mmCIF file with all atom_site columns, C-alpha atoms in Angstrom:
data_model
loop_
_atom_site.group_PDB
_atom_site.id
_atom_site.type_symbol
_atom_site.label_atom_id
_atom_site.label_alt_id
_atom_site.label_comp_id
_atom_site.label_asym_id
_atom_site.label_entity_id
_atom_site.label_seq_id
_atom_site.pdbx_PDB_ins_code
_atom_site.Cartn_x
_atom_site.Cartn_y
_atom_site.Cartn_z
_atom_site.occupancy
_atom_site.B_iso_or_equiv
_atom_site.pdbx_formal_charge
_atom_site.auth_seq_id
_atom_site.auth_comp_id
_atom_site.auth_asym_id
_atom_site.auth_atom_id
_atom_site.pdbx_PDB_model_num
ATOM 1   C CA . ASP U 1 1   ? 0.000  0.000  0.000   1.00 67.00 ? 1   ASP U CA 1
ATOM 2   C CA . THR U 1 2   ? 2.495  2.590  -1.183  1.00 71.00 ? 2   THR U CA 1
ATOM 3   C CA . ALA U 1 3   ? 1.268  6.073  -0.261  1.00 91.00 ? 3   ALA U CA 1
ATOM 4   C CA . VAL U 1 4   ? 3.137  7.999  -2.972  1.00 95.00 ? 4   VAL U CA 1
ATOM 5   C CA . SER U 1 5   ? 4.472  5.933  -5.839  1.00 95.00 ? 5   SER U CA 1
ATOM 6   C CA . GLN U 1 6   ? 6.688  7.070  -8.675  1.00 95.00 ? 6   GLN U CA 1
ATOM 7   C CA . THR U 1 7   ? 7.627  5.306  -11.871 1.00 96.00 ? 7   THR U CA 1
ATOM 8   C CA . PRO U 1 8   ? 10.157 4.591  -13.101 1.00 96.00 ? 8   PRO U CA 1
ATOM 9   C CA . LYS U 1 9   ? 12.658 4.334  -10.258 1.00 95.00 ? 9   LYS U CA 1
ATOM 10  C CA . TYR U 1 10  ? 15.595 4.651  -12.637 1.00 96.00 ? 10  TYR U CA 1
ATOM 11  C CA . LEU U 1 11  ? 15.735 6.347  -16.016 1.00 97.00 ? 11  LEU U CA 1
ATOM 12  C CA . VAL U 1 12  ? 18.810 6.460  -18.252 1.00 97.00 ? 12  VAL U CA 1
ATOM 13  C CA . THR U 1 13  ? 18.429 8.320  -21.514 1.00 97.00 ? 13  THR U CA 1
ATOM 14  C CA . GLN U 1 14  ? 20.384 10.207 -24.136 1.00 97.00 ? 14  GLN U CA 1
ATOM 15  C CA . MET U 1 15  ? 20.583 13.947 -24.525 1.00 97.00 ? 15  MET U CA 1
ATOM 16  C CA . GLY U 1 16  ? 17.805 15.385 -26.626 1.00 97.00 ? 16  GLY U CA 1
ATOM 17  C CA . ASN U 1 17  ? 15.273 12.710 -25.751 1.00 97.00 ? 17  ASN U CA 1
ATOM 18  C CA . ASP U 1 18  ? 11.862 13.343 -24.192 1.00 97.00 ? 18  ASP U CA 1
ATOM 19  C CA . LYS U 1 19  ? 10.862 11.421 -21.077 1.00 97.00 ? 19  LYS U CA 1
ATOM 20  C CA . SER U 1 20  ? 8.071  11.296 -18.503 1.00 97.00 ? 20  SER U CA 1
ATOM 21  C CA . ILE U 1 21  ? 7.906  10.420 -14.823 1.00 98.00 ? 21  ILE U CA 1
ATOM 22  C CA . LYS U 1 22  ? 4.605  9.408  -13.275 1.00 97.00 ? 22  LYS U CA 1
ATOM 23  C CA . CYS U 1 23  ? 3.402  9.914  -9.715  1.00 97.00 ? 23  CYS U CA 1
ATOM 24  C CA . GLU U 1 24  ? 0.314  8.694  -7.901  1.00 97.00 ? 24  GLU U CA 1
ATOM 25  C CA . GLN U 1 25  ? -0.822 9.126  -4.314  1.00 96.00 ? 25  GLN U CA 1
ATOM 26  C CA . ASN U 1 26  ? -3.534 7.243  -2.442  1.00 95.00 ? 26  ASN U CA 1
ATOM 27  C CA . LEU U 1 27  ? -3.605 9.431  0.667   1.00 93.00 ? 27  LEU U CA 1
ATOM 28  C CA . GLY U 1 28  ? -6.531 11.587 -0.384  1.00 92.00 ? 28  GLY U CA 1
ATOM 29  C CA . HIS U 1 29  ? -4.300 14.661 -0.431  1.00 91.00 ? 29  HIS U CA 1
ATOM 30  C CA . ASP U 1 30  ? -5.271 17.546 -2.666  1.00 89.00 ? 30  ASP U CA 1
ATOM 31  C CA . THR U 1 31  ? -1.810 19.031 -3.232  1.00 91.00 ? 31  THR U CA 1
ATOM 32  C CA . MET U 1 32  ? 1.083  17.407 -5.075  1.00 94.00 ? 32  MET U CA 1
ATOM 33  C CA . TYR U 1 33  ? 4.634  18.534 -5.715  1.00 94.00 ? 33  TYR U CA 1
ATOM 34  C CA . TRP U 1 34  ? 7.741  17.844 -7.739  1.00 95.00 ? 34  TRP U CA 1
ATOM 35  C CA . TYR U 1 35  ? 11.106 18.347 -6.059  1.00 95.00 ? 35  TYR U CA 1
ATOM 36  C CA . LYS U 1 36  ? 14.556 18.028 -7.629  1.00 96.00 ? 36  LYS U CA 1
ATOM 37  C CA . GLN U 1 37  ? 17.528 16.738 -5.640  1.00 95.00 ? 37  GLN U CA 1
ATOM 38  C CA . ASP U 1 38  ? 20.840 17.666 -7.204  1.00 92.00 ? 38  ASP U CA 1
ATOM 39  C CA . SER U 1 39  ? 24.185 15.929 -6.920  1.00 90.00 ? 39  SER U CA 1
ATOM 40  C CA . LYS U 1 40  ? 24.886 17.751 -3.646  1.00 89.00 ? 40  LYS U CA 1
ATOM 41  C CA . LYS U 1 41  ? 21.601 16.395 -2.291  1.00 90.00 ? 41  LYS U CA 1
ATOM 42  C CA . PHE U 1 42  ? 19.954 19.806 -2.154  1.00 93.00 ? 42  PHE U CA 1
ATOM 43  C CA . LEU U 1 43  ? 16.176 19.558 -2.499  1.00 94.00 ? 43  LEU U CA 1
ATOM 44  C CA . LYS U 1 44  ? 14.363 22.301 -4.341  1.00 93.00 ? 44  LYS U CA 1
ATOM 45  C CA . ILE U 1 45  ? 10.716 22.633 -5.220  1.00 92.00 ? 45  ILE U CA 1
ATOM 46  C CA . MET U 1 46  ? 9.855  22.722 -8.905  1.00 94.00 ? 46  MET U CA 1
ATOM 47  C CA . PHE U 1 47  ? 6.060  22.638 -9.106  1.00 92.00 ? 47  PHE U CA 1
ATOM 48  C CA . SER U 1 48  ? 2.994  22.373 -6.939  1.00 91.00 ? 48  SER U CA 1
ATOM 49  C CA . TYR U 1 49  ? -0.565 21.482 -7.933  1.00 91.00 ? 49  TYR U CA 1
ATOM 50  C CA . ASN U 1 50  ? -3.657 21.912 -5.806  1.00 88.00 ? 50  ASN U CA 1
ATOM 51  C CA . ASN U 1 51  ? -6.743 20.085 -7.051  1.00 86.00 ? 51  ASN U CA 1
ATOM 52  C CA . LYS U 1 52  ? -5.279 19.903 -10.566 1.00 84.00 ? 52  LYS U CA 1
ATOM 53  C CA . GLU U 1 53  ? -4.460 23.613 -10.607 1.00 87.00 ? 53  GLU U CA 1
ATOM 54  C CA . LEU U 1 54  ? -0.853 24.775 -10.949 1.00 89.00 ? 54  LEU U CA 1
ATOM 55  C CA . ILE U 1 55  ? -0.010 26.762 -7.831  1.00 86.00 ? 55  ILE U CA 1
ATOM 56  C CA . ILE U 1 56  ? 3.763  26.944 -7.713  1.00 84.00 ? 56  ILE U CA 1
ATOM 57  C CA . ASN U 1 57  ? 6.007  27.138 -10.752 1.00 85.00 ? 57  ASN U CA 1
ATOM 58  C CA . GLU U 1 58  ? 9.568  27.910 -9.760  1.00 86.00 ? 58  GLU U CA 1
ATOM 59  C CA . THR U 1 59  ? 12.180 29.122 -12.219 1.00 77.00 ? 59  THR U CA 1
ATOM 60  C CA . VAL U 1 60  ? 12.265 25.858 -14.081 1.00 85.00 ? 60  VAL U CA 1
ATOM 61  C CA . PRO U 1 61  ? 13.099 25.652 -17.805 1.00 90.00 ? 61  PRO U CA 1
ATOM 62  C CA . ASN U 1 62  ? 9.965  25.360 -19.895 1.00 91.00 ? 62  ASN U CA 1
ATOM 63  C CA . ARG U 1 63  ? 11.270 22.024 -21.147 1.00 95.00 ? 63  ARG U CA 1
ATOM 64  C CA . PHE U 1 64  ? 9.728  20.723 -17.917 1.00 95.00 ? 64  PHE U CA 1
ATOM 65  C CA . SER U 1 65  ? 5.957  20.430 -18.092 1.00 94.00 ? 65  SER U CA 1
ATOM 66  C CA . PRO U 1 66  ? 3.906  19.009 -15.246 1.00 94.00 ? 66  PRO U CA 1
ATOM 67  C CA . LYS U 1 67  ? 0.440  17.618 -15.818 1.00 94.00 ? 67  LYS U CA 1
ATOM 68  C CA . SER U 1 68  ? -2.184 16.683 -13.262 1.00 93.00 ? 68  SER U CA 1
ATOM 69  C CA . PRO U 1 69  ? -5.096 14.715 -14.745 1.00 92.00 ? 69  PRO U CA 1
ATOM 70  C CA . ASP U 1 70  ? -6.708 14.455 -11.315 1.00 92.00 ? 70  ASP U CA 1
ATOM 71  C CA . LYS U 1 71  ? -5.730 15.296 -7.781  1.00 90.00 ? 71  LYS U CA 1
ATOM 72  C CA . ALA U 1 72  ? -4.241 11.847 -7.190  1.00 95.00 ? 72  ALA U CA 1
ATOM 73  C CA . HIS U 1 73  ? -1.821 12.028 -10.118 1.00 96.00 ? 73  HIS U CA 1
ATOM 74  C CA . LEU U 1 74  ? 0.970  14.381 -11.085 1.00 96.00 ? 74  LEU U CA 1
ATOM 75  C CA . ASN U 1 75  ? 3.233  13.594 -14.006 1.00 96.00 ? 75  ASN U CA 1
ATOM 76  C CA . LEU U 1 76  ? 6.394  15.335 -15.140 1.00 97.00 ? 76  LEU U CA 1
ATOM 77  C CA . HIS U 1 77  ? 7.332  15.483 -18.797 1.00 97.00 ? 77  HIS U CA 1
ATOM 78  C CA . ILE U 1 78  ? 10.778 16.659 -19.824 1.00 96.00 ? 78  ILE U CA 1
ATOM 79  C CA . ASN U 1 79  ? 11.594 17.641 -23.401 1.00 96.00 ? 79  ASN U CA 1
ATOM 80  C CA . SER U 1 80  ? 15.011 17.807 -25.027 1.00 97.00 ? 80  SER U CA 1
ATOM 81  C CA . LEU U 1 81  ? 16.861 16.386 -22.058 1.00 97.00 ? 81  LEU U CA 1
ATOM 82  C CA . GLU U 1 82  ? 20.208 17.927 -21.160 1.00 96.00 ? 82  GLU U CA 1
ATOM 83  C CA . LEU U 1 83  ? 23.125 16.617 -19.115 1.00 96.00 ? 83  LEU U CA 1
ATOM 84  C CA . GLY U 1 84  ? 22.262 19.071 -16.333 1.00 94.00 ? 84  GLY U CA 1
ATOM 85  C CA . ASP U 1 85  ? 18.862 17.486 -15.897 1.00 96.00 ? 85  ASP U CA 1
ATOM 86  C CA . SER U 1 86  ? 20.513 14.479 -14.292 1.00 97.00 ? 86  SER U CA 1
ATOM 87  C CA . ALA U 1 87  ? 19.196 14.368 -10.737 1.00 96.00 ? 87  ALA U CA 1
ATOM 88  C CA . VAL U 1 88  ? 16.780 12.577 -8.470  1.00 96.00 ? 88  VAL U CA 1
ATOM 89  C CA . TYR U 1 89  ? 13.199 13.775 -8.846  1.00 97.00 ? 89  TYR U CA 1
ATOM 90  C CA . PHE U 1 90  ? 10.839 13.358 -5.922  1.00 96.00 ? 90  PHE U CA 1
ATOM 91  C CA . CYS U 1 91  ? 7.097  13.530 -5.992  1.00 96.00 ? 91  CYS U CA 1
ATOM 92  C CA . ALA U 1 92  ? 5.289  14.513 -2.780  1.00 94.00 ? 92  ALA U CA 1
ATOM 93  C CA . SER U 1 93  ? 1.771  15.168 -1.581  1.00 93.00 ? 93  SER U CA 1
ATOM 94  C CA . SER U 1 94  ? 0.102  16.975 1.287   1.00 90.00 ? 94  SER U CA 1
ATOM 95  C CA . ASN U 1 95  ? -3.211 18.372 2.388   1.00 84.00 ? 95  ASN U CA 1
ATOM 96  C CA . SER U 1 96  ? -3.869 22.005 1.546   1.00 76.00 ? 96  SER U CA 1
ATOM 97  C CA . GLY U 1 97  ? -1.483 24.144 3.534   1.00 72.00 ? 97  GLY U CA 1
ATOM 98  C CA . GLY U 1 98  ? 0.681  21.182 4.445   1.00 73.00 ? 98  GLY U CA 1
ATOM 99  C CA . SER U 1 99  ? -0.481 21.253 8.042   1.00 70.00 ? 99  SER U CA 1
ATOM 100 C CA . TYR U 1 100 ? -0.481 17.466 8.285   1.00 71.00 ? 100 TYR U CA 1
ATOM 101 C CA . GLY U 1 101 ? 2.925  17.003 6.710   1.00 78.00 ? 101 GLY U CA 1
ATOM 102 C CA . TYR U 1 102 ? 4.295  16.058 3.354   1.00 87.00 ? 102 TYR U CA 1
ATOM 103 C CA . THR U 1 103 ? 4.706  12.487 2.122   1.00 91.00 ? 103 THR U CA 1
ATOM 104 C CA . PHE U 1 104 ? 7.394  11.746 -0.434  1.00 93.00 ? 104 PHE U CA 1
ATOM 105 C CA . GLY U 1 105 ? 7.756  9.090  -3.063  1.00 94.00 ? 105 GLY U CA 1
ATOM 106 C CA . SER U 1 106 ? 10.920 7.022  -3.316  1.00 92.00 ? 106 SER U CA 1
ATOM 107 C CA . GLY U 1 107 ? 12.318 9.139  -6.131  1.00 95.00 ? 107 GLY U CA 1
ATOM 108 C CA . THR U 1 108 ? 13.281 8.718  -9.777  1.00 97.00 ? 108 THR U CA 1
ATOM 109 C CA . ARG U 1 109 ? 16.976 8.817  -10.566 1.00 96.00 ? 109 ARG U CA 1
ATOM 110 C CA . LEU U 1 110 ? 17.352 10.384 -14.004 1.00 97.00 ? 110 LEU U CA 1
ATOM 111 C CA . THR U 1 111 ? 20.676 10.036 -15.760 1.00 97.00 ? 111 THR U CA 1
ATOM 112 C CA . VAL U 1 112 ? 21.197 11.838 -19.048 1.00 97.00 ? 112 VAL U CA 1
ATOM 113 C CA . VAL U 1 113 ? 24.149 10.590 -21.102 1.00 97.00 ? 113 VAL U CA 1
ATOM 114 C CA . ALA J 2 1   ? 10.671 33.993 1.904   1.00 78.00 ? 1   ALA J CA 1
ATOM 115 C CA . GLN J 2 2   ? 11.436 31.167 4.278   1.00 84.00 ? 2   GLN J CA 1
ATOM 116 C CA . SER J 2 3   ? 14.858 29.543 4.556   1.00 91.00 ? 3   SER J CA 1
ATOM 117 C CA . VAL J 2 4   ? 16.566 26.809 6.538   1.00 95.00 ? 4   VAL J CA 1
ATOM 118 C CA . THR J 2 5   ? 20.193 26.525 7.597   1.00 96.00 ? 5   THR J CA 1
ATOM 119 C CA . GLN J 2 6   ? 21.847 23.347 8.737   1.00 97.00 ? 6   GLN J CA 1
ATOM 120 C CA . PRO J 2 7   ? 25.287 24.500 9.888   1.00 96.00 ? 7   PRO J CA 1
ATOM 121 C CA . ASP J 2 8   ? 26.870 21.052 9.997   1.00 95.00 ? 8   ASP J CA 1
ATOM 122 C CA . ILE J 2 9   ? 27.446 19.412 6.640   1.00 95.00 ? 9   ILE J CA 1
ATOM 123 C CA . HIS J 2 10  ? 28.886 16.232 8.139   1.00 97.00 ? 10  HIS J CA 1
ATOM 124 C CA . ILE J 2 11  ? 28.848 14.832 11.669  1.00 97.00 ? 11  ILE J CA 1
ATOM 125 C CA . THR J 2 12  ? 30.554 11.692 12.936  1.00 97.00 ? 12  THR J CA 1
ATOM 126 C CA . VAL J 2 13  ? 29.573 10.040 16.203  1.00 97.00 ? 13  VAL J CA 1
ATOM 127 C CA . SER J 2 14  ? 30.320 6.732  17.860  1.00 97.00 ? 14  SER J CA 1
ATOM 128 C CA . GLU J 2 15  ? 27.606 4.168  18.260  1.00 97.00 ? 15  GLU J CA 1
ATOM 129 C CA . GLY J 2 16  ? 25.879 4.669  21.584  1.00 97.00 ? 16  GLY J CA 1
ATOM 130 C CA . ALA J 2 17  ? 26.825 8.342  21.826  1.00 97.00 ? 17  ALA J CA 1
ATOM 131 C CA . SER J 2 18  ? 24.279 11.123 21.941  1.00 97.00 ? 18  SER J CA 1
ATOM 132 C CA . LEU J 2 19  ? 23.470 13.174 18.866  1.00 97.00 ? 19  LEU J CA 1
ATOM 133 C CA . GLU J 2 20  ? 22.322 16.696 18.181  1.00 98.00 ? 20  GLU J CA 1
ATOM 134 C CA . LEU J 2 21  ? 21.788 18.026 14.663  1.00 98.00 ? 21  LEU J CA 1
ATOM 135 C CA . ARG J 2 22  ? 21.316 21.763 14.366  1.00 98.00 ? 22  ARG J CA 1
ATOM 136 C CA . CYS J 2 23  ? 18.672 23.558 12.347  1.00 98.00 ? 23  CYS J CA 1
ATOM 137 C CA . ASN J 2 24  ? 17.899 27.269 12.128  1.00 97.00 ? 24  ASN J CA 1
ATOM 138 C CA . TYR J 2 25  ? 15.021 28.667 10.144  1.00 94.00 ? 25  TYR J CA 1
ATOM 139 C CA . SER J 2 26  ? 13.853 32.002 8.892   1.00 91.00 ? 26  SER J CA 1
ATOM 140 C CA . TYR J 2 27  ? 10.141 32.627 8.529   1.00 85.00 ? 27  TYR J CA 1
ATOM 141 C CA . GLY J 2 28  ? 7.905  35.560 9.340   1.00 77.00 ? 28  GLY J CA 1
ATOM 142 C CA . ALA J 2 29  ? 5.184  33.641 11.112  1.00 78.00 ? 29  ALA J CA 1
ATOM 143 C CA . THR J 2 30  ? 4.900  30.479 13.171  1.00 76.00 ? 30  THR J CA 1
ATOM 144 C CA . PRO J 2 31  ? 6.316  27.795 10.914  1.00 83.00 ? 31  PRO J CA 1
ATOM 145 C CA . TYR J 2 32  ? 5.582  24.166 10.412  1.00 88.00 ? 32  TYR J CA 1
ATOM 146 C CA . LEU J 2 33  ? 8.908  22.402 11.028  1.00 92.00 ? 33  LEU J CA 1
ATOM 147 C CA . PHE J 2 34  ? 9.996  18.961 9.932   1.00 94.00 ? 34  PHE J CA 1
ATOM 148 C CA . TRP J 2 35  ? 12.926 16.600 10.091  1.00 96.00 ? 35  TRP J CA 1
ATOM 149 C CA . TYR J 2 36  ? 13.338 14.008 7.346   1.00 96.00 ? 36  TYR J CA 1
ATOM 150 C CA . VAL J 2 37  ? 15.896 11.233 6.993   1.00 96.00 ? 37  VAL J CA 1
ATOM 151 C CA . GLN J 2 38  ? 17.217 9.849  3.727   1.00 95.00 ? 38  GLN J CA 1
ATOM 152 C CA . SER J 2 39  ? 19.160 6.598  3.658   1.00 92.00 ? 39  SER J CA 1
ATOM 153 C CA . PRO J 2 40  ? 21.437 6.018  0.653   1.00 86.00 ? 40  PRO J CA 1
ATOM 154 C CA . GLY J 2 41  ? 19.425 5.474  -2.505  1.00 82.00 ? 41  GLY J CA 1
ATOM 155 C CA . GLN J 2 42  ? 16.164 5.866  -0.649  1.00 85.00 ? 42  GLN J CA 1
ATOM 156 C CA . GLY J 2 43  ? 13.383 8.402  -0.428  1.00 87.00 ? 43  GLY J CA 1
ATOM 157 C CA . LEU J 2 44  ? 12.633 10.813 2.386   1.00 92.00 ? 44  LEU J CA 1
ATOM 158 C CA . GLN J 2 45  ? 11.145 9.488  5.597   1.00 92.00 ? 45  GLN J CA 1
ATOM 159 C CA . LEU J 2 46  ? 9.473  11.831 8.055   1.00 92.00 ? 46  LEU J CA 1
ATOM 160 C CA . LEU J 2 47  ? 11.039 11.620 11.510  1.00 96.00 ? 47  LEU J CA 1
ATOM 161 C CA . LEU J 2 48  ? 8.918  14.225 13.287  1.00 94.00 ? 48  LEU J CA 1
ATOM 162 C CA . LYS J 2 49  ? 7.062  17.474 12.831  1.00 92.00 ? 49  LYS J CA 1
ATOM 163 C CA . TYR J 2 50  ? 6.109  20.559 14.814  1.00 91.00 ? 50  TYR J CA 1
ATOM 164 C CA . PHE J 2 51  ? 2.970  22.535 14.159  1.00 86.00 ? 51  PHE J CA 1
ATOM 165 C CA . SER J 2 52  ? 2.034  24.081 17.489  1.00 83.00 ? 52  SER J CA 1
ATOM 166 C CA . GLY J 2 53  ? 1.727  23.309 21.176  1.00 86.00 ? 53  GLY J CA 1
ATOM 167 C CA . ASP J 2 54  ? 4.390  21.476 23.110  1.00 88.00 ? 54  ASP J CA 1
ATOM 168 C CA . THR J 2 55  ? 7.777  22.632 21.878  1.00 91.00 ? 55  THR J CA 1
ATOM 169 C CA . LEU J 2 56  ? 9.408  19.246 22.516  1.00 96.00 ? 56  LEU J CA 1
ATOM 170 C CA . VAL J 2 57  ? 8.326  16.850 19.800  1.00 96.00 ? 57  VAL J CA 1
ATOM 171 C CA . GLN J 2 58  ? 8.808  13.104 19.836  1.00 97.00 ? 58  GLN J CA 1
ATOM 172 C CA . GLY J 2 59  ? 9.346  11.221 16.610  1.00 96.00 ? 59  GLY J CA 1
ATOM 173 C CA . ILE J 2 60  ? 10.071 7.782  15.289  1.00 96.00 ? 60  ILE J CA 1
ATOM 174 C CA . LYS J 2 61  ? 13.254 5.773  15.902  1.00 95.00 ? 61  LYS J CA 1
ATOM 175 C CA . GLY J 2 62  ? 13.853 7.469  19.266  1.00 97.00 ? 62  GLY J CA 1
ATOM 176 C CA . PHE J 2 63  ? 14.387 10.960 17.849  1.00 98.00 ? 63  PHE J CA 1
ATOM 177 C CA . GLU J 2 64  ? 13.103 14.171 19.372  1.00 98.00 ? 64  GLU J CA 1
ATOM 178 C CA . ALA J 2 65  ? 13.362 17.836 18.477  1.00 98.00 ? 65  ALA J CA 1
ATOM 179 C CA . GLU J 2 66  ? 12.835 21.054 20.363  1.00 96.00 ? 66  GLU J CA 1
ATOM 180 C CA . PHE J 2 67  ? 11.346 24.194 18.868  1.00 94.00 ? 67  PHE J CA 1
ATOM 181 C CA . LYS J 2 68  ? 12.907 27.359 20.271  1.00 94.00 ? 68  LYS J CA 1
ATOM 182 C CA . ARG J 2 69  ? 11.208 30.414 18.880  1.00 91.00 ? 69  ARG J CA 1
ATOM 183 C CA . SER J 2 70  ? 13.672 32.850 20.483  1.00 92.00 ? 70  SER J CA 1
ATOM 184 C CA . GLN J 2 71  ? 16.560 31.142 18.718  1.00 94.00 ? 71  GLN J CA 1
ATOM 185 C CA . SER J 2 72  ? 14.675 30.261 15.520  1.00 93.00 ? 72  SER J CA 1
ATOM 186 C CA . SER J 2 73  ? 15.938 26.738 15.988  1.00 96.00 ? 73  SER J CA 1
ATOM 187 C CA . PHE J 2 74  ? 14.580 23.228 15.713  1.00 97.00 ? 74  PHE J CA 1
ATOM 188 C CA . ASN J 2 75  ? 17.440 20.924 16.696  1.00 98.00 ? 75  ASN J CA 1
ATOM 189 C CA . LEU J 2 76  ? 17.150 17.164 16.382  1.00 98.00 ? 76  LEU J CA 1
ATOM 190 C CA . ARG J 2 77  ? 18.400 14.932 19.192  1.00 98.00 ? 77  ARG J CA 1
ATOM 191 C CA . LYS J 2 78  ? 18.823 11.285 19.992  1.00 98.00 ? 78  LYS J CA 1
ATOM 192 C CA . PRO J 2 79  ? 20.244 10.039 23.299  1.00 97.00 ? 79  PRO J CA 1
ATOM 193 C CA . SER J 2 80  ? 21.988 6.950  21.901  1.00 97.00 ? 80  SER J CA 1
ATOM 194 C CA . VAL J 2 81  ? 22.816 6.534  18.228  1.00 98.00 ? 81  VAL J CA 1
ATOM 195 C CA . HIS J 2 82  ? 22.621 3.185  16.455  1.00 96.00 ? 82  HIS J CA 1
ATOM 196 C CA . TRP J 2 83  ? 24.704 2.225  13.416  1.00 96.00 ? 83  TRP J CA 1
ATOM 197 C CA . SER J 2 84  ? 21.497 2.131  11.367  1.00 95.00 ? 84  SER J CA 1
ATOM 198 C CA . ASP J 2 85  ? 21.022 5.871  11.975  1.00 97.00 ? 85  ASP J CA 1
ATOM 199 C CA . ALA J 2 86  ? 23.786 6.662  9.485   1.00 97.00 ? 86  ALA J CA 1
ATOM 200 C CA . ALA J 2 87  ? 22.037 8.678  6.788   1.00 97.00 ? 87  ALA J CA 1
ATOM 201 C CA . GLU J 2 88  ? 21.394 12.193 5.493   1.00 97.00 ? 88  GLU J CA 1
ATOM 202 C CA . TYR J 2 89  ? 19.136 14.334 7.671   1.00 98.00 ? 89  TYR J CA 1
ATOM 203 C CA . PHE J 2 90  ? 17.116 17.239 6.358   1.00 97.00 ? 90  PHE J CA 1
ATOM 204 C CA . CYS J 2 91  ? 15.395 19.968 8.316   1.00 97.00 ? 91  CYS J CA 1
ATOM 205 C CA . ALA J 2 92  ? 12.548 21.693 6.510   1.00 94.00 ? 92  ALA J CA 1
ATOM 206 C CA . VAL J 2 93  ? 10.122 24.542 7.064   1.00 91.00 ? 93  VAL J CA 1
ATOM 207 C CA . GLY J 2 94  ? 6.617  24.446 5.668   1.00 85.00 ? 94  GLY J CA 1
ATOM 208 C CA . ALA J 2 95  ? 4.932  27.693 4.868   1.00 75.00 ? 95  ALA J CA 1
ATOM 209 C CA . ARG J 2 96  ? 1.648  28.800 3.486   1.00 66.00 ? 96  ARG J CA 1
ATOM 210 C CA . GLY J 2 97  ? 1.304  31.806 1.281   1.00 60.00 ? 97  GLY J CA 1
ATOM 211 C CA . THR J 2 98  ? -0.632 33.243 -1.574  1.00 54.00 ? 98  THR J CA 1
ATOM 212 C CA . SER J 2 99  ? 1.363  30.993 -3.845  1.00 56.00 ? 99  SER J CA 1
ATOM 213 C CA . GLY J 2 100 ? 0.351  27.868 -1.958  1.00 65.00 ? 100 GLY J CA 1
ATOM 214 C CA . SER J 2 101 ? 2.096  25.736 0.598   1.00 76.00 ? 101 SER J CA 1
ATOM 215 C CA . ARG J 2 102 ? 5.629  24.572 0.101   1.00 81.00 ? 102 ARG J CA 1
ATOM 216 C CA . LEU J 2 103 ? 8.369  22.799 1.990   1.00 86.00 ? 103 LEU J CA 1
ATOM 217 C CA . THR J 2 104 ? 11.790 24.463 1.992   1.00 90.00 ? 104 THR J CA 1
ATOM 218 C CA . PHE J 2 105 ? 14.725 22.261 2.910   1.00 94.00 ? 105 PHE J CA 1
ATOM 219 C CA . GLY J 2 106 ? 18.078 22.865 4.487   1.00 95.00 ? 106 GLY J CA 1
ATOM 220 C CA . GLU J 2 107 ? 21.137 21.521 2.735   1.00 95.00 ? 107 GLU J CA 1
ATOM 221 C CA . GLY J 2 108 ? 21.266 18.428 4.869   1.00 96.00 ? 108 GLY J CA 1
ATOM 222 C CA . THR J 2 109 ? 23.614 16.930 7.447   1.00 97.00 ? 109 THR J CA 1
ATOM 223 C CA . GLN J 2 110 ? 25.313 13.658 6.697   1.00 97.00 ? 110 GLN J CA 1
ATOM 224 C CA . LEU J 2 111 ? 25.630 11.456 9.771   1.00 97.00 ? 111 LEU J CA 1
ATOM 225 C CA . THR J 2 112 ? 28.353 8.824  10.007  1.00 97.00 ? 112 THR J CA 1
ATOM 226 C CA . VAL J 2 113 ? 28.257 6.358  12.892  1.00 97.00 ? 113 VAL J CA 1
ATOM 227 C CA . ASN J 2 114 ? 31.485 4.690  13.976  1.00 95.00 ? 114 ASN J CA 1
ATOM 228 C CA . PRO J 2 115 ? 31.319 1.244  15.577  1.00 90.00 ? 115 PRO J CA 1
#
């Protein structure tokens, strides 16, 4: 009964390719997030959706496009992958306002070669 | 905007010794505060959280943290460290604003446990 599940866990791809990462949560939360963890392990928010509406869009290249078909799913599509996109991407969910905490998925390690 | 500072990048302790990991935050209102742990190759596991009330918070795996408003700190403690506690520890502040809620992380403290 995984609370926040991401697929795939590992993704190795060539520069210039387009790839997607999927995320699903079964906690009944109405807010979902994408975080990026760089090689120094720093975690930074990329996007946040509340009830399918984009709420937070940090200074992320427009090659990254999140999509939320419903409040239990948040996918991340990346176009024209670059070497610098290599990182671990974490999906998370919370209730509105985050007052009950944030639950994270196990991450997707993206390697661009 | 909120921010979190974890002054210690790397800490080494002996198994059985006590542990304190430091965390300082910056936020204009009463924050939600969290500690997460990340084992190598794993996701983030919530250790404990502070929202309001008692400033000493108990978490999983024998960890506790104390919220000190006057010092803007939320230090994590454990009285006796086990080898399995070796991991990366992240302090985070949750904030609500017109742009929605978000969790802002510190840069992490890597804990090494010597036998």
